[in-house]
Amino acid sequence: MTQINHQFRLAARPVGMPKRTDWKYVEEPVRQPGDNEVLVKTLYLSLDPAMRGWMNEGKSYIAPVEIDAVMRAGGVGKVIASRHPDFKEGDEVYGTLGVQEFATVQGKTLTKVDSGLAPLPVYLGTLGMPGMTAYFGLLEVGKPQPGQTVVVSGAAGAVGSVVGQIARIKGCRVVGIAGGEQKCDYIVNQLGFDAAIDYKSQDVKKALREHCPNGIDVYFDNVGGDILDAALTRLARNARIVICGAISQYNATSAVKGPSNYMSLLVNRASMTGMVVFDYADRYADAMREMAGWLAAGKLKTREDIVTGIETFPETLLKLFKGENLGKLVLKVA
Ligand code: NAP
């Protein structure tokens, strides 16, 4: 019997927030693997803010998804057929599987994972790409020193929640900026941040003055826009700003809002550096080992926000832009 593969393909380049009509939900027969290929049944998909950027035309750090192509997504799944020597039926793997139920991919693009060590969705969050982003962005670009003040925005999300916890492990004072009381309560009372600022109900500039009396040594920016501008007003001398993302601008229909307070970099001899996680790919294994150790020791907590049903993909993706996820947003395929 022919197996059927349901997929989301990009139908149109969105203007502003993506709409249902920007997608095509299609079905086609599952393609059996050729030489060196592996057929994977997708179990969980990673939903990432970056997906919004991949839907746009134009040059970025990675090629855009073509119109009619299966939407790009990282995922974990189970091998159901293999013609690659390193993989056999039943292996659990991570790869760029796409928003589809089955993926036929080159074996060399897959990495084995082990649900005996951590539940599979964790390999999409804390032990996956967002966790690696937090680890390398903070430690290699932010270079926090014990006793310094680290501020992170998007603090209750996949990257931000890990940034704050690693900064605590490294002996820093950590202030998180997040939207709403529940998220602020979570990062302080569950994750051990020193303070939280609710940007939806508080004056961020004023709150930063209160919580960072000696200024900000490292600002890890996930959101850009007004919050980046507010952080710039509070820098300590030699501060490092890590430009990880700017989610507040991803659906903008007019020009991206840039920082106006950038002269603070000059006054404070500070730096602002962009980072792309893929540049550290050859060191992921070492970082994962260290992070897994922190998880096992209870020093690092992980949280996944799991929604079930591949057919909900267009609406579930929007949770990221509406701030409806707490922790790593994951789509359970069935
Ligand atoms: P996430 O934080 O788990 O989810 C996105 C969160 O962004 C939402 O929950 C929401 O939280 C916040 N948000 C949405 N709209 C906002 C707005 N207008 N203003 C302020 N906050 C807003 O997502 P993630 O996967 O961890 O990604 C976080 C950032 O890292 C993104 O900018 C992403 O593009 C970036 N990233 C970069 C790399 C890299 O290599 N450079 C790799 C991975 C991710 P609130 O409820 O708190 O608003």
mmCIF file of C-alpha atoms and ligand atoms in Angstrom:
data_model
loop_
_atom_site.group_PDB
_atom_site.id
_atom_site.type_symbol
_atom_site.label_atom_id
_atom_site.label_comp_id
_atom_site.label_asym_id
_atom_site.label_seq_id
_atom_site.Cartn_x
_atom_site.Cartn_y
_atom_site.Cartn_z
ATOM 1 C CA MET A 1 0.000 0.000 0.000
ATOM 2 C CA THR A 2 1.350 3.447 -0.893
ATOM 3 C CA GLN A 3 1.950 5.623 2.134
ATOM 4 C CA ILE A 4 0.719 9.206 1.957
ATOM 5 C CA ASN A 5 2.788 12.191 3.050
ATOM 6 C CA HIS A 6 1.009 15.385 4.182
ATOM 7 C CA GLN A 7 3.078 18.517 3.718
ATOM 8 C CA PHE A 8 2.949 22.284 4.069
ATOM 9 C CA ARG A 9 4.365 24.047 1.034
ATOM 10 C CA LEU A 10 4.928 27.785 0.713
ATOM 11 C CA ALA A 11 2.224 29.237 -1.544
ATOM 12 C CA ALA A 12 3.028 32.958 -1.352
ATOM 13 C CA ARG A 13 5.503 35.335 0.240
ATOM 14 C CA PRO A 14 3.645 36.865 3.196
ATOM 15 C CA VAL A 15 3.157 40.536 3.826
ATOM 16 C CA GLY A 16 3.151 41.114 7.588
ATOM 17 C CA MET A 17 1.916 38.157 9.647
ATOM 18 C CA PRO A 18 1.697 34.956 7.586
ATOM 19 C CA LYS A 19 -1.854 33.887 6.688
ATOM 20 C CA ARG A 20 -3.356 30.444 5.954
ATOM 21 C CA THR A 21 -3.445 31.365 2.276
ATOM 22 C CA ASP A 22 0.349 31.756 2.274
ATOM 23 C CA TRP A 23 0.460 27.953 2.608
ATOM 24 C CA LYS A 24 -0.655 24.928 0.611
ATOM 25 C CA TYR A 25 -1.476 21.759 2.559
ATOM 26 C CA VAL A 26 -0.893 18.945 0.093
ATOM 27 C CA GLU A 27 -0.504 15.197 0.019
ATOM 28 C CA GLU A 28 1.738 13.054 -2.105
ATOM 29 C CA PRO A 29 3.057 9.481 -1.997
ATOM 30 C CA VAL A 30 6.012 8.852 0.306
ATOM 31 C CA ARG A 31 9.209 8.584 -1.757
ATOM 32 C CA GLN A 32 11.337 5.537 -0.983
ATOM 33 C CA PRO A 33 15.026 6.252 -0.289
ATOM 34 C CA GLY A 34 17.643 6.047 -3.048
ATOM 35 C CA ASP A 35 21.349 5.334 -2.539
ATOM 36 C CA ASN A 36 22.651 6.999 0.639
ATOM 37 C CA GLU A 37 19.193 8.296 1.487
ATOM 38 C CA VAL A 38 17.095 7.656 4.570
ATOM 39 C CA LEU A 39 13.317 7.740 5.003
ATOM 40 C CA VAL A 40 12.323 9.333 8.299
ATOM 41 C CA LYS A 41 8.906 9.487 9.927
ATOM 42 C CA THR A 42 8.674 12.959 11.450
ATOM 43 C CA LEU A 43 7.631 12.954 15.113
ATOM 44 C CA TYR A 44 8.271 16.535 16.326
ATOM 45 C CA LEU A 45 8.988 19.737 14.419
ATOM 46 C CA SER A 46 10.797 22.797 15.672
ATOM 47 C CA LEU A 47 8.875 26.031 15.137
ATOM 48 C CA ASP A 48 11.295 28.946 15.027
ATOM 49 C CA PRO A 49 10.992 32.713 14.577
ATOM 50 C CA ALA A 50 13.587 32.394 11.793
ATOM 51 C CA MET A 51 10.989 30.617 9.657
ATOM 52 C CA ARG A 52 9.372 33.986 9.054
ATOM 53 C CA GLY A 53 12.617 35.246 7.493
ATOM 54 C CA TRP A 54 13.004 32.125 5.335
ATOM 55 C CA MET A 55 9.611 32.922 3.766
ATOM 56 C CA ASN A 56 10.945 36.230 2.411
ATOM 57 C CA GLU A 57 12.749 36.690 -0.842
ATOM 58 C CA GLY A 58 16.272 38.063 -0.766
ATOM 59 C CA LYS A 59 19.716 37.428 0.598
ATOM 60 C CA SER A 60 20.134 36.288 4.181
ATOM 61 C CA TYR A 61 22.393 33.866 6.054
ATOM 62 C CA ILE A 62 20.483 31.014 4.375
ATOM 63 C CA ALA A 63 18.592 30.788 1.047
ATOM 64 C CA PRO A 64 14.862 31.578 1.147
ATOM 65 C CA VAL A 65 12.335 28.747 0.847
ATOM 66 C CA GLU A 66 11.188 28.682 -2.777
ATOM 67 C CA ILE A 67 7.521 29.084 -3.637
ATOM 68 C CA ASP A 68 5.933 25.603 -3.832
ATOM 69 C CA ALA A 69 8.754 24.036 -1.827
ATOM 70 C CA VAL A 70 8.082 22.135 1.404
ATOM 71 C CA MET A 71 8.545 24.596 4.288
ATOM 72 C CA ARG A 72 11.973 24.188 5.886
ATOM 73 C CA ALA A 73 11.935 23.034 9.530
ATOM 74 C CA GLY A 74 14.200 21.152 11.869
ATOM 75 C CA GLY A 75 12.678 17.996 13.268
ATOM 76 C CA VAL A 76 13.240 14.745 15.078
ATOM 77 C CA GLY A 77 11.901 11.447 13.887
ATOM 78 C CA LYS A 78 12.388 7.716 13.462
ATOM 79 C CA VAL A 79 14.125 6.002 10.561
ATOM 80 C CA ILE A 80 11.705 3.689 8.760
ATOM 81 C CA ALA A 81 13.932 2.735 5.815
ATOM 82 C CA SER A 82 17.593 3.349 5.112
ATOM 83 C CA ARG A 83 20.006 2.991 2.239
ATOM 84 C CA HIS A 84 22.777 4.742 4.137
ATOM 85 C CA PRO A 85 25.337 2.612 5.996
ATOM 86 C CA ASP A 86 25.222 4.690 9.208
ATOM 87 C CA PHE A 87 21.441 4.439 9.765
ATOM 88 C CA LYS A 88 19.036 1.570 10.316
ATOM 89 C CA GLU A 89 15.313 1.210 10.856
ATOM 90 C CA GLY A 90 14.309 2.407 14.334
ATOM 91 C CA ASP A 91 17.143 4.940 14.754
ATOM 92 C CA GLU A 92 16.070 8.281 16.237
ATOM 93 C CA VAL A 93 17.428 11.231 14.277
ATOM 94 C CA TYR A 94 17.500 15.021 14.033
ATOM 95 C CA GLY A 95 17.587 16.763 10.668
ATOM 96 C CA THR A 96 16.059 19.396 8.436
ATOM 97 C CA LEU A 97 12.971 17.304 7.836
ATOM 98 C CA GLY A 98 10.575 20.026 6.670
ATOM 99 C CA VAL A 99 6.944 20.513 7.639
ATOM 100 C CA GLN A 100 5.806 17.082 6.489
ATOM 101 C CA GLU A 101 4.989 13.681 7.927
ATOM 102 C CA PHE A 102 7.757 11.802 6.115
ATOM 103 C CA ALA A 103 11.122 13.060 4.879
ATOM 104 C CA THR A 104 13.399 11.304 2.396
ATOM 105 C CA VAL A 105 16.796 12.907 2.935
ATOM 106 C CA GLN A 106 20.507 12.314 2.457
ATOM 107 C CA GLY A 107 21.835 10.302 5.411
ATOM 108 C CA LYS A 108 24.772 12.679 5.817
ATOM 109 C CA THR A 109 22.377 15.487 6.830
ATOM 110 C CA LEU A 110 21.058 13.528 9.838
ATOM 111 C CA THR A 111 22.361 13.300 13.412
ATOM 112 C CA LYS A 112 21.441 10.494 15.800
ATOM 113 C CA VAL A 113 19.662 11.445 19.017
ATOM 114 C CA ASP A 114 18.733 9.289 21.994
ATOM 115 C CA SER A 115 15.352 9.507 23.703
ATOM 116 C CA GLY A 116 16.880 7.461 26.547
ATOM 117 C CA LEU A 117 19.042 10.455 27.474
ATOM 118 C CA ALA A 118 16.453 13.214 26.974
ATOM 119 C CA PRO A 119 12.895 13.296 25.588
ATOM 120 C CA LEU A 120 12.928 13.914 21.832
ATOM 121 C CA PRO A 121 11.455 17.483 21.963
ATOM 122 C CA VAL A 122 14.435 18.586 24.105
ATOM 123 C CA TYR A 123 16.663 17.961 21.062
ATOM 124 C CA LEU A 124 14.731 20.755 19.323
ATOM 125 C CA GLY A 125 15.138 23.175 22.243
ATOM 126 C CA THR A 126 17.696 23.164 25.006
ATOM 127 C CA LEU A 127 19.857 20.399 23.467
ATOM 128 C CA GLY A 128 19.149 21.634 19.940
ATOM 129 C CA MET A 129 19.629 24.722 17.816
ATOM 130 C CA PRO A 130 18.134 27.252 20.322
ATOM 131 C CA GLY A 131 20.255 25.835 23.150
ATOM 132 C CA MET A 132 23.382 26.052 20.986
ATOM 133 C CA THR A 133 22.471 29.647 20.126
ATOM 134 C CA ALA A 134 22.206 30.530 23.799
ATOM 135 C CA TYR A 135 25.438 28.747 24.698
ATOM 136 C CA PHE A 136 27.685 30.171 21.957
ATOM 137 C CA GLY A 137 25.989 33.562 21.744
ATOM 138 C CA LEU A 138 26.375 34.183 25.447
ATOM 139 C CA LEU A 139 29.748 32.572 26.108
ATOM 140 C CA GLU A 140 31.612 33.351 22.869
ATOM 141 C CA VAL A 141 30.127 36.727 21.968
ATOM 142 C CA GLY A 142 28.791 38.038 25.291
ATOM 143 C CA LYS A 143 31.793 36.790 27.275
ATOM 144 C CA PRO A 144 30.167 37.221 30.702
ATOM 145 C CA GLN A 145 32.408 37.409 33.767
ATOM 146 C CA PRO A 146 31.348 36.350 37.287
ATOM 147 C CA GLY A 147 29.625 39.193 39.111
ATOM 148 C CA GLN A 148 28.646 41.007 35.913
ATOM 149 C CA THR A 149 25.090 41.954 34.994
ATOM 150 C CA VAL A 150 23.524 40.120 32.055
ATOM 151 C CA VAL A 151 20.205 41.258 30.596
ATOM 152 C CA VAL A 152 18.302 39.066 28.130
ATOM 153 C CA SER A 153 15.126 39.816 26.178
ATOM 154 C CA GLY A 154 12.684 37.144 25.013
ATOM 155 C CA ALA A 155 13.668 35.732 28.384
ATOM 156 C CA ALA A 156 10.972 33.062 28.754
ATOM 157 C CA GLY A 157 11.518 31.646 25.266
ATOM 158 C CA ALA A 158 13.674 28.825 23.927
ATOM 159 C CA VAL A 159 16.895 30.824 23.558
ATOM 160 C CA GLY A 160 16.355 33.454 26.259
ATOM 161 C CA SER A 161 15.496 31.044 29.055
ATOM 162 C CA VAL A 162 18.735 29.131 28.442
ATOM 163 C CA VAL A 163 20.833 32.309 28.150
ATOM 164 C CA GLY A 164 19.662 33.462 31.572
ATOM 165 C CA GLN A 165 20.301 30.116 33.204
ATOM 166 C CA ILE A 166 23.807 29.758 31.731
ATOM 167 C CA ALA A 167 24.597 33.297 32.883
ATOM 168 C CA ARG A 168 23.535 32.279 36.405
ATOM 169 C CA ILE A 169 25.718 29.144 36.192
ATOM 170 C CA LYS A 170 28.624 31.462 35.271
ATOM 171 C CA GLY A 171 28.032 33.565 38.382
ATOM 172 C CA CYS A 172 26.336 36.574 36.797
ATOM 173 C CA ARG A 173 23.429 38.644 37.984
ATOM 174 C CA VAL A 174 20.620 38.073 35.475
ATOM 175 C CA VAL A 175 17.692 40.266 34.521
ATOM 176 C CA GLY A 176 15.147 38.928 32.031
ATOM 177 C CA ILE A 177 12.716 40.941 29.918
ATOM 178 C CA ALA A 178 9.518 39.114 28.955
ATOM 179 C CA GLY A 179 5.869 39.774 28.163
ATOM 180 C CA GLY A 180 3.355 39.262 30.970
ATOM 181 C CA GLU A 181 3.166 38.296 34.610
ATOM 182 C CA GLN A 182 3.191 34.530 34.075
ATOM 183 C CA LYS A 183 6.445 34.596 32.088
ATOM 184 C CA CYS A 184 8.115 36.986 34.552
ATOM 185 C CA ASP A 185 7.089 34.796 37.465
ATOM 186 C CA TYR A 186 8.403 31.701 35.638
ATOM 187 C CA ILE A 187 11.889 33.063 34.938
ATOM 188 C CA VAL A 188 12.398 34.312 38.493
ATOM 189 C CA ASN A 189 10.712 31.589 40.528
ATOM 190 C CA GLN A 190 11.361 28.534 38.345
ATOM 191 C CA LEU A 191 14.547 29.411 36.500
ATOM 192 C CA GLY A 192 16.315 31.464 39.177
ATOM 193 C CA PHE A 193 16.751 34.777 37.341
ATOM 194 C CA ASP A 194 17.499 37.629 39.771
ATOM 195 C CA ALA A 195 14.806 39.908 38.371
ATOM 196 C CA ALA A 196 12.276 40.188 35.576
ATOM 197 C CA ILE A 197 10.867 43.137 33.663
ATOM 198 C CA ASP A 198 7.428 42.846 32.087
ATOM 199 C CA TYR A 199 7.798 44.983 28.975
ATOM 200 C CA LYS A 200 4.054 44.888 28.396
ATOM 201 C CA SER A 201 3.171 46.621 31.666
ATOM 202 C CA GLN A 202 6.389 48.327 32.808
ATOM 203 C CA ASP A 203 8.575 51.191 31.611
ATOM 204 C CA VAL A 204 11.606 49.149 30.484
ATOM 205 C CA LYS A 205 14.100 52.019 30.701
ATOM 206 C CA LYS A 206 13.060 52.844 34.233
ATOM 207 C CA ALA A 207 13.039 49.201 35.313
ATOM 208 C CA LEU A 208 16.534 48.662 33.865
ATOM 209 C CA ARG A 209 17.770 51.623 35.904
ATOM 210 C CA GLU A 210 16.333 50.020 39.013
ATOM 211 C CA HIS A 211 17.558 46.455 38.367
ATOM 212 C CA CYS A 212 20.956 47.310 36.862
ATOM 213 C CA PRO A 213 22.358 49.996 39.184
ATOM 214 C CA ASN A 214 25.906 49.437 37.827
ATOM 215 C CA GLY A 215 24.789 49.195 34.214
ATOM 216 C CA ILE A 216 24.471 46.249 31.812
ATOM 217 C CA ASP A 217 27.665 44.322 31.026
ATOM 218 C CA VAL A 218 26.065 41.917 28.534
ATOM 219 C CA TYR A 219 22.793 42.509 26.724
ATOM 220 C CA PHE A 220 21.591 39.448 24.789
ATOM 221 C CA ASP A 221 19.033 40.740 22.325
ATOM 222 C CA ASN A 222 16.321 38.494 20.925
ATOM 223 C CA VAL A 223 13.765 41.149 20.092
ATOM 224 C CA GLY A 224 15.314 44.394 18.707
ATOM 225 C CA GLY A 225 13.183 47.537 18.345
ATOM 226 C CA ASP A 226 12.319 49.639 21.390
ATOM 227 C CA ILE A 227 13.710 47.148 23.928
ATOM 228 C CA LEU A 228 17.156 47.214 22.289
ATOM 229 C CA ASP A 229 17.004 50.994 22.371
ATOM 230 C CA ALA A 230 16.123 50.976 26.073
ATOM 231 C CA ALA A 231 19.004 48.589 26.868
ATOM 232 C CA LEU A 232 21.429 50.881 25.026
ATOM 233 C CA THR A 233 20.685 53.662 27.499
ATOM 234 C CA ARG A 234 21.921 51.582 30.423
ATOM 235 C CA LEU A 235 25.246 50.109 29.242
ATOM 236 C CA ALA A 236 28.239 49.678 31.535
ATOM 237 C CA ARG A 237 31.694 50.512 30.227
ATOM 238 C CA ASN A 238 32.989 47.867 27.752
ATOM 239 C CA ALA A 239 29.519 46.289 27.510
ATOM 240 C CA ARG A 240 28.867 43.610 24.888
ATOM 241 C CA ILE A 241 25.571 43.457 23.021
ATOM 242 C CA VAL A 242 24.807 40.144 21.326
ATOM 243 C CA ILE A 243 22.508 40.615 18.344
ATOM 244 C CA CYS A 244 20.797 37.219 18.231
ATOM 245 C CA GLY A 245 17.437 38.196 16.783
ATOM 246 C CA ALA A 246 14.882 40.957 16.373
ATOM 247 C CA ILE A 247 11.520 39.226 16.542
ATOM 248 C CA SER A 248 9.663 42.515 17.134
ATOM 249 C CA GLN A 249 10.585 43.438 13.553
ATOM 250 C CA TYR A 250 10.066 40.159 11.656
ATOM 251 C CA ASN A 251 6.526 40.950 10.503
ATOM 252 C CA ALA A 252 7.118 44.661 9.944
ATOM 253 C CA THR A 253 5.584 46.027 6.770
ATOM 254 C CA SER A 254 7.643 49.223 6.920
ATOM 255 C CA ALA A 255 11.399 49.690 7.429
ATOM 256 C CA VAL A 256 12.971 47.782 10.339
ATOM 257 C CA LYS A 257 13.246 50.024 13.382
ATOM 258 C CA GLY A 258 16.945 50.523 14.122
ATOM 259 C CA PRO A 259 18.503 51.667 17.392
ATOM 260 C CA SER A 260 18.607 55.419 17.858
ATOM 261 C CA ASN A 261 20.632 55.341 21.093
ATOM 262 C CA TYR A 262 23.687 53.804 19.443
ATOM 263 C CA MET A 263 26.025 56.637 20.507
ATOM 264 C CA SER A 264 25.980 54.882 23.859
ATOM 265 C CA LEU A 265 28.345 52.346 22.231
ATOM 266 C CA LEU A 266 30.873 55.116 21.735
ATOM 267 C CA VAL A 267 30.494 56.659 25.169
ATOM 268 C CA ASN A 268 30.773 53.275 26.901
ATOM 269 C CA ARG A 269 33.416 51.722 24.605
ATOM 270 C CA ALA A 270 30.847 49.026 23.980
ATOM 271 C CA SER A 271 30.373 46.608 21.096
ATOM 272 C CA MET A 272 27.362 45.185 19.315
ATOM 273 C CA THR A 273 27.977 41.903 17.467
ATOM 274 C CA GLY A 274 25.724 39.737 15.339
ATOM 275 C CA MET A 275 25.888 35.966 15.733
ATOM 276 C CA VAL A 276 24.611 33.022 13.676
ATOM 277 C CA VAL A 277 24.553 29.701 15.471
ATOM 278 C CA PHE A 278 25.564 27.652 12.414
ATOM 279 C CA ASP A 279 29.065 29.151 12.615
ATOM 280 C CA TYR A 280 29.646 26.991 15.714
ATOM 281 C CA ALA A 281 28.396 23.701 14.200
ATOM 282 C CA ASP A 282 31.735 21.928 14.622
ATOM 283 C CA ARG A 283 31.513 22.527 18.384
ATOM 284 C CA TYR A 284 27.861 21.517 18.977
ATOM 285 C CA ALA A 285 28.785 18.067 20.313
ATOM 286 C CA ASP A 286 30.983 19.533 23.081
ATOM 287 C CA ALA A 287 28.360 22.131 24.011
ATOM 288 C CA MET A 288 25.636 19.475 24.084
ATOM 289 C CA ARG A 289 27.702 17.336 26.439
ATOM 290 C CA GLU A 290 28.167 20.247 28.828
ATOM 291 C CA MET A 291 24.499 21.265 28.634
ATOM 292 C CA ALA A 292 23.352 17.658 29.175
ATOM 293 C CA GLY A 293 25.534 17.600 32.290
ATOM 294 C CA TRP A 294 23.876 20.773 33.597
ATOM 295 C CA LEU A 295 20.442 19.289 32.863
ATOM 296 C CA ALA A 296 21.306 16.068 34.699
ATOM 297 C CA ALA A 297 22.654 18.051 37.660
ATOM 298 C CA GLY A 298 19.455 20.121 37.838
ATOM 299 C CA LYS A 299 21.369 23.359 37.133
ATOM 300 C CA LEU A 300 19.534 23.881 33.855
ATOM 301 C CA LYS A 301 15.793 23.489 33.381
ATOM 302 C CA THR A 302 14.119 22.900 30.063
ATOM 303 C CA ARG A 303 10.550 23.499 29.037
ATOM 304 C CA GLU A 304 8.830 22.651 25.794
ATOM 305 C CA ASP A 305 5.464 24.016 24.719
ATOM 306 C CA ILE A 306 4.041 21.203 22.582
ATOM 307 C CA VAL A 307 1.076 21.579 20.218
ATOM 308 C CA THR A 308 -0.282 18.479 18.463
ATOM 309 C CA GLY A 309 -1.323 18.132 14.833
ATOM 310 C CA ILE A 310 0.644 19.003 11.694
ATOM 311 C CA GLU A 311 -2.526 20.527 10.221
ATOM 312 C CA THR A 312 -2.340 23.300 12.860
ATOM 313 C CA PHE A 313 1.084 24.446 11.600
ATOM 314 C CA PRO A 314 0.069 27.885 10.153
ATOM 315 C CA GLU A 315 -1.735 28.964 13.337
ATOM 316 C CA THR A 316 0.746 27.330 15.730
ATOM 317 C CA LEU A 317 3.675 29.164 14.127
ATOM 318 C CA LEU A 318 1.974 32.484 14.906
ATOM 319 C CA LYS A 319 2.114 31.743 18.640
ATOM 320 C CA LEU A 320 5.771 32.837 18.485
ATOM 321 C CA PHE A 321 4.837 36.286 17.218
ATOM 322 C CA LYS A 322 1.924 36.669 19.612
ATOM 323 C CA GLY A 323 4.027 35.641 22.613
ATOM 324 C CA GLU A 324 1.781 32.653 23.309
ATOM 325 C CA ASN A 325 4.598 30.131 23.832
ATOM 326 C CA LEU A 326 6.350 29.488 27.133
ATOM 327 C CA GLY A 327 9.620 27.690 26.448
ATOM 328 C CA LYS A 328 10.448 26.005 23.171
ATOM 329 C CA LEU A 329 7.529 25.822 20.718
ATOM 330 C CA VAL A 330 7.293 22.305 19.262
ATOM 331 C CA LEU A 331 4.757 20.810 16.869
ATOM 332 C CA LYS A 332 3.971 17.138 17.530
ATOM 333 C CA VAL A 333 3.165 15.770 14.138
ATOM 334 C CA ALA A 334 0.399 13.351 15.155
HETATM 335 P P1 NAP B 1 11.004 32.215 21.602
HETATM 336 O O1 NAP B 1 11.686 33.254 22.424
HETATM 337 O O2 NAP B 1 10.781 30.877 22.173
HETATM 338 O O3 NAP B 1 9.610 32.745 21.098
HETATM 339 C C1 NAP B 1 9.456 34.025 20.605
HETATM 340 C C2 NAP B 1 9.105 35.010 21.734
HETATM 341 O O4 NAP B 1 9.400 36.325 21.280
HETATM 342 C C3 NAP B 1 7.630 35.063 22.065
HETATM 343 O O5 NAP B 1 7.218 34.067 22.968
HETATM 344 C C4 NAP B 1 7.482 36.454 22.654
HETATM 345 O O6 NAP B 1 7.702 36.424 24.056
HETATM 346 C C5 NAP B 1 8.626 37.233 22.007
HETATM 347 N N1 NAP B 1 8.075 38.271 21.128
HETATM 348 C C6 NAP B 1 7.248 38.097 20.075
HETATM 349 N N2 NAP B 1 6.937 39.279 19.529
HETATM 350 C C7 NAP B 1 7.588 40.214 20.267
HETATM 351 C C8 NAP B 1 7.668 41.635 20.208
HETATM 352 N N3 NAP B 1 6.995 42.345 19.267
HETATM 353 N N4 NAP B 1 8.415 42.289 21.120
HETATM 354 C C9 NAP B 1 9.080 41.603 22.071
HETATM 355 N N5 NAP B 1 9.048 40.268 22.185
HETATM 356 C C10 NAP B 1 8.317 39.581 21.289
HETATM 357 O O7 NAP B 1 11.840 32.079 20.242
HETATM 358 P P2 NAP B 1 13.339 31.553 20.106
HETATM 359 O O8 NAP B 1 13.349 30.405 19.189
HETATM 360 O O9 NAP B 1 13.927 31.415 21.455
HETATM 361 O O10 NAP B 1 14.044 32.762 19.363
HETATM 362 C C11 NAP B 1 14.368 33.949 20.046
HETATM 363 C C12 NAP B 1 15.160 34.876 19.138
HETATM 364 O O11 NAP B 1 16.400 34.254 18.798
HETATM 365 C C13 NAP B 1 14.470 35.183 17.820
HETATM 366 O O12 NAP B 1 14.701 36.535 17.496
HETATM 367 C C14 NAP B 1 15.182 34.278 16.835
HETATM 368 O O13 NAP B 1 15.114 34.739 15.523
HETATM 369 C C15 NAP B 1 16.583 34.307 17.405
HETATM 370 N N6 NAP B 1 17.452 33.188 17.033
HETATM 371 C C16 NAP B 1 18.639 33.511 16.458
HETATM 372 C C17 NAP B 1 19.539 32.516 16.129
HETATM 373 C C18 NAP B 1 20.861 32.909 15.557
HETATM 374 O O14 NAP B 1 21.619 32.041 15.128
HETATM 375 N N7 NAP B 1 21.174 34.195 15.521
HETATM 376 C C19 NAP B 1 19.215 31.177 16.350
HETATM 377 C C20 NAP B 1 17.971 30.876 16.963
HETATM 378 C C21 NAP B 1 17.099 31.907 17.293
HETATM 379 P P3 NAP B 1 7.028 37.547 25.007
HETATM 380 O O15 NAP B 1 5.716 36.971 25.425
HETATM 381 O O16 NAP B 1 8.020 37.681 26.095
HETATM 382 O O17 NAP B 1 6.847 38.763 24.169
#
